[in-house]
XYZ file of C-alpha atoms in Angstrom:
545
model
C 139.070 194.980 115.907
C 136.647 195.569 112.977
C 135.667 198.838 111.347
C 133.100 199.506 114.068
C 135.694 199.327 116.820
C 134.207 196.123 118.397
C 136.096 192.873 118.931
C 135.560 190.288 116.204
C 134.053 187.838 118.717
C 131.301 190.279 119.507
C 130.325 190.907 115.927
C 126.603 191.361 115.339
C 125.143 188.890 112.827
C 122.273 189.792 110.582
C 120.268 187.101 108.871
C 118.379 183.868 109.626
C 118.835 182.097 112.971
C 118.485 178.751 111.174
C 121.760 179.401 109.334
C 123.521 180.159 112.603
C 122.106 177.024 114.256
C 123.136 174.915 111.280
C 126.720 176.189 111.601
C 126.729 175.363 115.303
C 125.518 171.825 114.578
C 128.246 171.345 111.959
C 130.889 172.495 114.448
C 129.550 170.128 117.095
C 129.573 167.254 114.599
C 133.233 167.955 113.700
C 134.230 167.975 117.363
C 132.379 164.679 117.956
C 134.098 163.082 114.959
C 137.487 164.242 116.207
C 136.783 162.850 119.652
C 135.802 159.495 118.165
C 138.978 159.376 116.021
C 141.335 160.031 118.950
C 142.904 156.977 120.644
C 141.155 155.760 123.749
C 142.799 156.901 126.951
C 144.707 159.847 125.360
C 145.027 162.441 128.121
C 143.815 165.927 127.367
C 146.509 168.279 126.036
C 148.664 165.468 124.578
C 148.633 164.203 121.003
C 145.516 165.113 119.113
C 143.609 167.814 120.879
C 140.058 166.714 121.701
C 137.450 168.400 123.745
C 137.287 167.079 127.299
C 134.140 165.202 128.287
C 132.036 166.343 131.200
C 131.442 164.169 134.250
C 128.775 161.500 133.651
C 126.491 159.835 136.202
C 128.622 156.685 135.982
C 131.679 158.678 137.147
C 129.937 159.911 140.285
C 130.746 158.109 143.510
C 127.856 157.089 145.713
C 128.319 158.053 149.298
C 126.714 155.332 151.405
C 128.390 156.362 154.653
C 125.462 158.142 156.208
C 123.015 157.560 159.065
C 119.256 157.589 158.693
C 117.103 159.202 161.280
C 114.534 157.120 163.143
C 111.706 158.628 161.088
C 113.526 157.836 157.854
C 114.128 154.244 158.969
C 110.444 153.787 159.846
C 109.383 155.254 156.500
C 111.815 152.970 154.667
C 110.560 149.889 156.545
C 106.944 150.817 155.857
C 107.718 151.273 152.180
C 109.431 147.893 152.034
C 106.442 146.248 153.750
C 104.033 147.832 151.264
C 106.141 146.737 148.301
C 106.391 143.234 149.729
C 102.614 143.137 150.228
C 102.011 144.112 146.602
C 104.497 141.522 145.402
C 102.829 138.886 147.582
C 99.399 139.754 146.191
C 100.791 139.658 142.656
C 102.235 136.197 143.283
C 98.988 135.057 144.912
C 96.998 135.946 141.810
C 99.191 133.698 139.674
C 99.092 130.697 142.014
C 96.945 127.684 141.214
C 94.986 127.052 144.411
C 92.668 124.029 144.663
C 88.944 124.807 144.643
C 87.727 121.651 146.347
C 87.690 121.929 150.130
C 89.116 118.428 150.549
C 92.221 119.306 148.508
C 92.567 122.633 150.355
C 92.638 120.764 153.682
C 95.204 118.296 152.383
C 97.455 121.106 151.180
C 97.229 122.905 154.544
C 98.104 119.673 156.304
C 101.160 119.237 154.057
C 102.312 122.766 154.917
C 101.961 122.063 158.637
C 99.211 124.650 159.079
C 95.928 124.273 160.996
C 93.346 122.617 158.775
C 90.521 124.733 160.139
C 90.342 127.874 162.239
C 87.474 128.944 164.474
C 84.613 130.436 162.454
C 86.334 129.697 159.118
C 84.330 128.439 156.144
C 85.666 126.781 152.992
C 86.118 130.093 151.143
C 88.083 131.642 154.035
C 90.164 128.484 154.205
C 91.034 128.710 150.514
C 91.968 132.387 150.875
C 94.252 131.512 153.814
C 95.927 128.795 151.740
C 96.508 131.237 148.886
C 98.171 133.712 151.245
C 100.371 131.020 152.790
C 101.449 129.765 149.385
C 102.274 133.319 148.302
C 104.420 133.841 151.413
C 106.208 130.549 150.818
C 106.871 131.514 147.206
C 108.407 134.810 148.343
C 110.905 133.301 150.804
C 114.520 132.554 149.843
C 114.541 129.569 147.593
C 110.777 129.480 147.560
C 110.615 129.958 143.830
C 113.095 127.151 143.285
C 111.113 124.883 145.612
C 107.909 125.622 143.803
C 109.566 125.145 140.430
C 110.973 121.747 141.441
C 107.615 120.784 142.895
C 105.936 121.786 139.660
C 108.384 119.673 137.680
C 107.770 116.680 139.928
C 104.002 117.005 139.720
C 103.724 118.498 136.247
C 101.319 115.843 135.109
C 99.140 116.402 138.180
C 98.979 120.152 137.476
C 98.001 119.485 133.888
C 95.186 117.299 135.148
C 94.033 119.966 137.608
C 93.765 122.624 134.871
C 90.834 120.827 133.253
C 88.924 118.370 135.371
C 86.347 116.143 133.729
C 83.884 114.426 136.018
C 81.918 111.456 134.707
C 78.326 112.563 134.184
C 75.124 110.666 134.679
C 72.833 109.435 131.941
C 70.258 112.029 133.007
C 72.827 114.816 132.476
C 73.692 113.472 129.018
C 70.009 113.389 128.076
C 69.572 116.914 129.434
C 72.495 118.259 127.376
C 71.070 116.631 124.235
C 67.628 118.051 124.967
C 69.114 121.524 125.451
C 71.012 121.234 122.161
C 67.876 120.166 120.244
C 65.948 123.036 121.878
C 68.544 125.806 121.481
C 69.815 125.287 117.920
C 66.480 125.978 116.139
C 65.831 128.959 118.432
C 69.261 130.397 117.664
C 68.665 129.973 113.917
C 65.273 131.671 114.253
C 66.771 134.560 116.226
C 69.552 135.132 113.694
C 67.073 135.023 110.816
C 64.851 137.531 112.599
C 67.793 139.863 113.199
C 68.723 139.679 109.511
C 65.169 140.633 108.578
C 65.243 143.543 111.027
C 68.465 144.753 109.440
C 66.479 145.345 106.263
C 64.190 147.837 108.026
C 65.131 151.467 107.263
C 67.133 153.236 109.937
C 64.508 155.979 110.097
C 61.958 153.421 111.328
C 64.305 152.256 114.072
C 64.942 155.831 115.147
C 61.211 156.546 115.257
C 60.477 153.479 117.417
C 63.421 154.257 119.658
C 62.406 157.895 120.153
C 58.820 156.874 120.921
C 59.884 154.283 123.501
C 62.409 156.557 125.218
C 59.902 159.406 125.365
C 57.615 157.051 127.263
C 60.429 156.010 129.615
C 61.227 159.631 130.454
C 57.644 160.110 131.664
C 57.786 157.209 134.160
C 56.518 158.045 137.636
C 55.325 156.212 140.718
C 52.081 154.401 139.849
C 51.416 152.677 143.198
C 53.119 151.611 146.413
C 52.184 148.643 148.594
C 53.557 147.216 151.836
C 54.623 143.694 150.959
C 55.610 142.277 154.341
C 56.537 143.079 157.930
C 60.184 142.520 156.997
C 62.233 144.088 154.154
C 61.536 142.743 150.660
C 64.416 141.057 148.851
C 63.104 140.349 145.326
C 60.160 140.846 142.966
C 59.270 139.368 139.588
C 56.424 139.668 137.070
C 54.550 136.639 135.738
C 54.956 135.962 132.001
C 51.454 137.332 131.302
C 52.241 140.533 133.295
C 49.103 140.105 135.459
C 50.824 139.029 138.682
C 53.832 140.043 140.758
C 55.626 137.706 143.153
C 57.650 139.106 146.059
C 60.026 137.516 148.560
C 60.974 138.877 151.956
C 63.789 138.612 154.455
C 61.388 136.780 156.779
C 61.002 133.866 154.347
C 57.470 134.582 153.090
C 56.592 134.764 149.402
C 53.480 136.553 148.210
C 51.670 136.851 144.896
C 49.900 140.101 144.025
C 47.529 140.958 141.193
C 48.551 143.760 138.824
C 47.797 146.648 138.588
C 45.589 146.849 141.703
C 48.300 145.272 143.965
C 45.842 142.948 145.715
C 47.231 139.985 147.657
C 46.317 136.684 145.987
C 48.493 134.017 147.642
C 50.868 133.747 150.584
C 53.434 130.981 150.182
C 54.996 129.494 153.317
C 57.920 127.148 153.009
C 61.176 128.936 153.822
C 62.599 129.672 157.241
C 65.076 132.347 156.177
C 65.602 135.169 153.676
C 64.250 134.555 150.181
C 67.076 135.393 147.773
C 65.726 134.268 144.412
C 62.184 134.082 143.047
C 61.216 133.243 139.442
C 58.109 132.316 137.467
C 58.017 129.334 135.141
C 58.334 130.594 131.505
C 54.775 129.380 130.766
C 53.102 130.252 134.077
C 49.617 131.749 133.591
C 49.962 131.091 129.852
C 49.980 127.369 129.077
C 51.270 125.796 132.295
C 48.772 123.764 134.309
C 47.894 125.402 137.626
C 48.732 122.239 139.521
C 52.205 121.986 137.980
C 55.312 123.983 138.865
C 54.541 127.660 138.235
C 56.964 129.387 140.615
C 60.346 128.660 142.214
C 62.062 130.274 145.178
C 65.491 129.921 146.770
C 66.423 131.065 150.265
C 69.170 131.292 152.842
C 68.087 127.948 154.299
C 69.802 126.373 151.262
C 66.541 124.995 149.835
C 64.895 125.627 146.458
C 61.116 125.267 146.666
C 58.790 124.632 143.728
C 55.236 125.951 143.926
C 51.933 125.397 142.149
C 49.061 127.884 141.981
C 46.735 125.587 143.911
C 48.615 125.250 147.194
C 50.247 127.493 149.762
C 52.946 124.909 150.461
C 55.691 123.736 148.084
C 55.010 120.709 145.909
C 58.755 119.891 145.793
C 61.853 120.940 147.694
C 65.254 120.670 146.015
C 68.026 120.113 148.551
C 71.757 119.936 147.899
C 73.302 123.351 148.466
C 75.449 123.601 151.573
C 74.831 127.318 152.089
C 72.335 130.058 151.248
C 70.808 130.227 147.787
C 71.208 133.755 146.461
C 69.543 133.698 143.007
C 67.659 131.248 140.776
C 66.615 131.229 137.111
C 64.443 129.043 134.882
C 65.888 127.661 131.680
C 63.778 128.782 128.653
C 62.658 125.165 128.179
C 60.895 125.346 131.538
C 62.135 121.890 132.456
C 65.390 122.925 134.099
C 66.210 125.354 136.900
C 69.526 126.962 137.811
C 70.505 128.082 141.311
C 73.509 130.087 142.541
C 74.630 129.681 146.130
C 77.152 130.700 148.737
C 78.769 127.255 148.766
C 80.800 128.356 145.732
C 78.732 126.366 143.222
C 75.809 126.758 140.881
C 73.559 123.822 140.167
C 71.088 122.774 137.532
C 67.982 120.824 138.487
C 65.439 118.757 136.607
C 62.177 120.044 138.085
C 60.106 117.255 136.549
C 62.164 114.557 138.250
C 63.100 116.732 141.242
C 66.763 115.755 140.925
C 70.070 117.544 140.632
C 71.725 117.260 137.220
C 75.068 118.938 137.830
C 77.074 120.769 140.476
C 79.283 123.281 138.680
C 82.349 124.812 140.285
C 84.523 127.539 138.804
C 84.257 130.572 141.067
C 86.796 131.062 143.843
C 84.162 132.560 146.143
C 80.394 132.580 146.578
C 78.239 132.495 143.425
C 75.582 135.201 143.645
C 73.838 135.730 140.280
C 72.688 133.476 137.446
C 70.875 133.963 134.123
C 70.101 131.930 130.984
C 70.379 133.075 127.374
C 67.122 133.314 125.426
C 68.178 130.470 123.097
C 68.858 128.214 126.076
C 72.385 127.230 125.066
C 74.302 129.402 127.557
C 74.219 130.257 131.236
C 75.979 133.189 132.902
C 77.000 133.384 136.551
C 78.483 136.148 138.684
C 80.287 135.705 141.963
C 81.646 137.555 144.939
C 85.101 137.007 143.420
C 84.243 139.879 141.011
C 84.349 137.380 138.138
C 81.583 136.489 135.715
C 81.526 133.290 133.696
C 79.572 132.096 130.672
C 78.906 128.345 130.449
C 77.956 126.261 127.423
C 75.170 124.008 128.697
C 75.542 121.624 125.768
C 79.164 120.747 126.567
C 79.661 121.900 130.153
C 82.647 124.069 129.241
C 83.334 127.610 130.393
C 82.951 129.750 127.255
C 84.002 133.158 128.612
C 85.539 134.651 131.739
C 84.349 138.208 132.391
C 87.071 140.064 134.302
C 86.831 143.816 134.852
C 84.796 144.538 137.943
C 86.625 145.356 141.176
C 83.700 144.401 143.412
C 81.220 141.557 143.865
C 78.956 140.834 140.886
C 75.423 141.000 142.278
C 73.300 141.090 139.123
C 73.559 139.563 135.655
C 71.245 139.349 132.651
C 71.306 138.417 128.959
C 70.048 140.820 126.332
C 67.277 139.475 124.044
C 69.702 139.863 121.120
C 71.502 136.801 122.503
C 75.068 138.115 122.403
C 75.235 140.870 125.033
C 75.392 140.479 128.812
C 74.998 143.133 131.496
C 76.574 142.765 134.942
C 75.952 144.926 138.003
C 78.555 145.079 140.740
C 79.364 146.287 144.236
C 81.820 148.702 142.585
C 78.703 150.805 141.693
C 79.106 150.159 137.963
C 77.438 148.237 135.156
C 79.496 146.525 132.474
C 78.291 145.380 129.078
C 79.954 142.312 127.558
C 79.818 141.115 123.954
C 80.051 137.393 123.227
C 81.157 138.115 119.665
C 84.285 139.998 120.737
C 84.682 138.158 124.060
C 85.321 141.349 125.998
C 83.686 144.261 127.799
C 82.455 146.877 125.331
C 81.149 149.502 127.763
C 81.260 150.484 131.428
C 78.538 152.609 133.039
C 79.250 154.488 136.310
C 75.666 153.788 137.256
C 75.072 154.475 140.958
C 76.608 155.905 144.111
C 76.239 152.591 145.944
C 76.311 148.938 144.973
C 74.150 147.784 142.062
C 71.797 145.228 143.624
C 69.971 144.027 140.491
C 69.813 144.565 136.734
C 67.270 143.558 134.068
C 66.884 143.923 130.305
C 63.432 144.477 128.869
C 62.845 141.003 127.432
C 59.492 141.561 125.726
C 56.381 139.418 125.887
C 56.531 135.639 125.279
C 53.041 135.614 123.722
C 52.798 135.546 119.940
C 49.944 138.074 119.726
C 51.877 140.896 121.398
C 53.075 143.315 118.663
C 56.016 144.390 120.822
C 57.294 140.842 121.314
C 58.674 140.331 117.806
C 59.070 142.147 114.550
C 55.699 142.396 112.794
C 54.405 143.701 109.487
C 51.421 146.048 109.380
C 50.416 146.303 105.734
C 53.489 147.425 103.847
C 55.241 148.756 106.964
C 57.566 146.617 109.111
C 57.950 147.400 112.797
C 61.030 146.205 114.748
C 60.726 144.522 118.112
C 60.967 146.777 121.165
C 62.516 144.062 123.323
C 66.070 144.807 124.364
C 65.748 148.560 123.793
C 66.534 149.382 127.414
C 67.586 147.929 130.739
C 66.889 148.842 134.342
C 69.123 148.833 137.392
C 68.540 149.360 141.102
C 70.928 150.179 143.893
C 71.413 150.540 147.604
C 71.536 154.290 146.971
C 67.719 154.117 146.862
C 67.265 154.751 143.130
C 66.069 152.843 140.082
C 67.570 153.886 136.758
C 66.610 153.134 133.171
C 69.322 153.050 130.490
C 69.184 152.880 126.711
C 70.617 149.609 125.419
C 72.392 151.023 122.378
C 74.374 154.052 123.576
C 73.979 153.141 127.283
C 72.795 156.589 128.340
C 70.564 157.363 131.317
C 66.938 157.869 130.324
C 65.208 158.138 133.691
C 66.079 158.036 137.396
C 63.236 156.955 139.685
C 63.275 157.960 143.347
C 60.633 156.850 145.825
C 61.976 154.214 148.197
C 63.050 155.432 151.610
C 65.741 152.771 151.926
C 67.898 150.438 149.890
C 66.386 149.014 146.698
C 66.964 145.265 146.540
C 65.286 144.107 143.331
C 63.487 145.154 140.164
C 61.693 143.654 137.196
C 60.134 144.910 133.957
C 56.733 143.548 132.966
C 56.823 141.531 129.723
C 54.148 143.757 128.177
C 56.327 146.817 128.877
C 53.673 148.676 130.854
C 55.186 148.551 134.354
C 58.475 148.457 136.187
C 58.414 147.002 139.714
C 60.913 147.498 142.531
C 61.296 146.125 146.059
C 63.232 147.571 148.961
C 64.254 147.685 152.584
C 61.308 149.974 153.325
C 59.107 146.799 153.118
C 57.277 148.061 150.041
C 57.111 147.174 146.389
C 56.387 149.977 143.961
C 54.991 150.041 140.456
C 56.297 152.609 137.980
C 54.493 153.546 134.771
C 54.250 156.402 132.250
C 52.554 159.450 133.735
C 49.838 159.552 131.076
C 49.048 155.822 131.297
C 45.406 154.783 131.601
C 45.993 151.187 132.721
């Protein structure tokens, strides 16, 4: 007892709590040191007195003598099936599955599986092989079997990783021509960008604000029925005076701009027109009797058109399935086509021959675009993968992985190092060739993104917006590449800034899905096509065109 009459253990302490806690920690440390110094296995109460340890999780006994209810058993089995499915998919992603249909059939035959099922195409067959190989890898001893097989055919696998196919002399000449064409253009572009970097930031901000203020005033300028069937694509001519449209019925039509008057009807396809593009010099320096327009359709044919005939002057045949998109190389001599046979091809339109059949996607190839220099091509497929190809060497320069849905639109920025991809996952991704990765993702629409286009600027030298120009002592940067447009099956067209990737304007007017869009090279109009069988022109509200 103390002077207050209370037990010593219940004494009231005055002072800092930190001092009390410090004393407690010192006492705990002394006890721990004593426990560590005591011999192992010394029972409590004998020899050196040590504090007894509490029961740990390792000391607990697991009682496995229990019965699960039927509901618990079903839940457990379902959980195991789900986990097994995820493991199988994870294994399937790491498997090396042949891309050629002949090798896929041979592998199925080796596994004792049917070579072909009813209604199965080559892509379905490859997917079935991947699933079978994943199941085989997950069975008992499957990993060991695959490992031994890999060791036996290690050299074969190494050969399959990079396959080199002997090229023709025409392909070699084409690659050399592309190199001679692209290298000076790349040097000119880089020099121009260095000059633009010398322009004060205030000038850039002024030009940007002026252009975006114009974009925010965009409204419906005109609407025109383009066909009896839904329209699939539209594209402006390089001089911005004509618009070409393609329909699901196979017809292509050329309209004058801005009065939307029908000029030509082109008949040559028997199925949906998927891709339609003007020659880079059409209506500028290209002869009217030469190739001025190209179209690709679901009949697997790419047709080349002049401005003097309603029938194609050449038909390029080789694809085994529908042609989804096409694009002209900046040289104007070559044409690229993406198709549902899992390949994209490059054609020499002067000779009317196929230069190369390029594989690399595991499913259908849907979109294709060429860089402004002409050295690179980009493709997007229904495997949710985008690829960049070096046309001078034939190698794959970049694999763009990030989308979780089909890539349906792809385009190069005029700056030469950025790529935009639009996908069935409703998003747009921006890729940078300098960092070899995605630098931004835009949650763009509420339905799939059907097409995407950068504002490329005018190809004519006298257009002040085409390139940087000097007016007296003042330098004005180019407006090309300042923004990009996207369209979607949600019925909207949206315009985005190409520096901070923010929405500038959302255009609503179509009563159905929007299938395609294009921006006129002179920057005055934006055109869109849709399921409502119309194409629409959009322009600033105060325009006096």
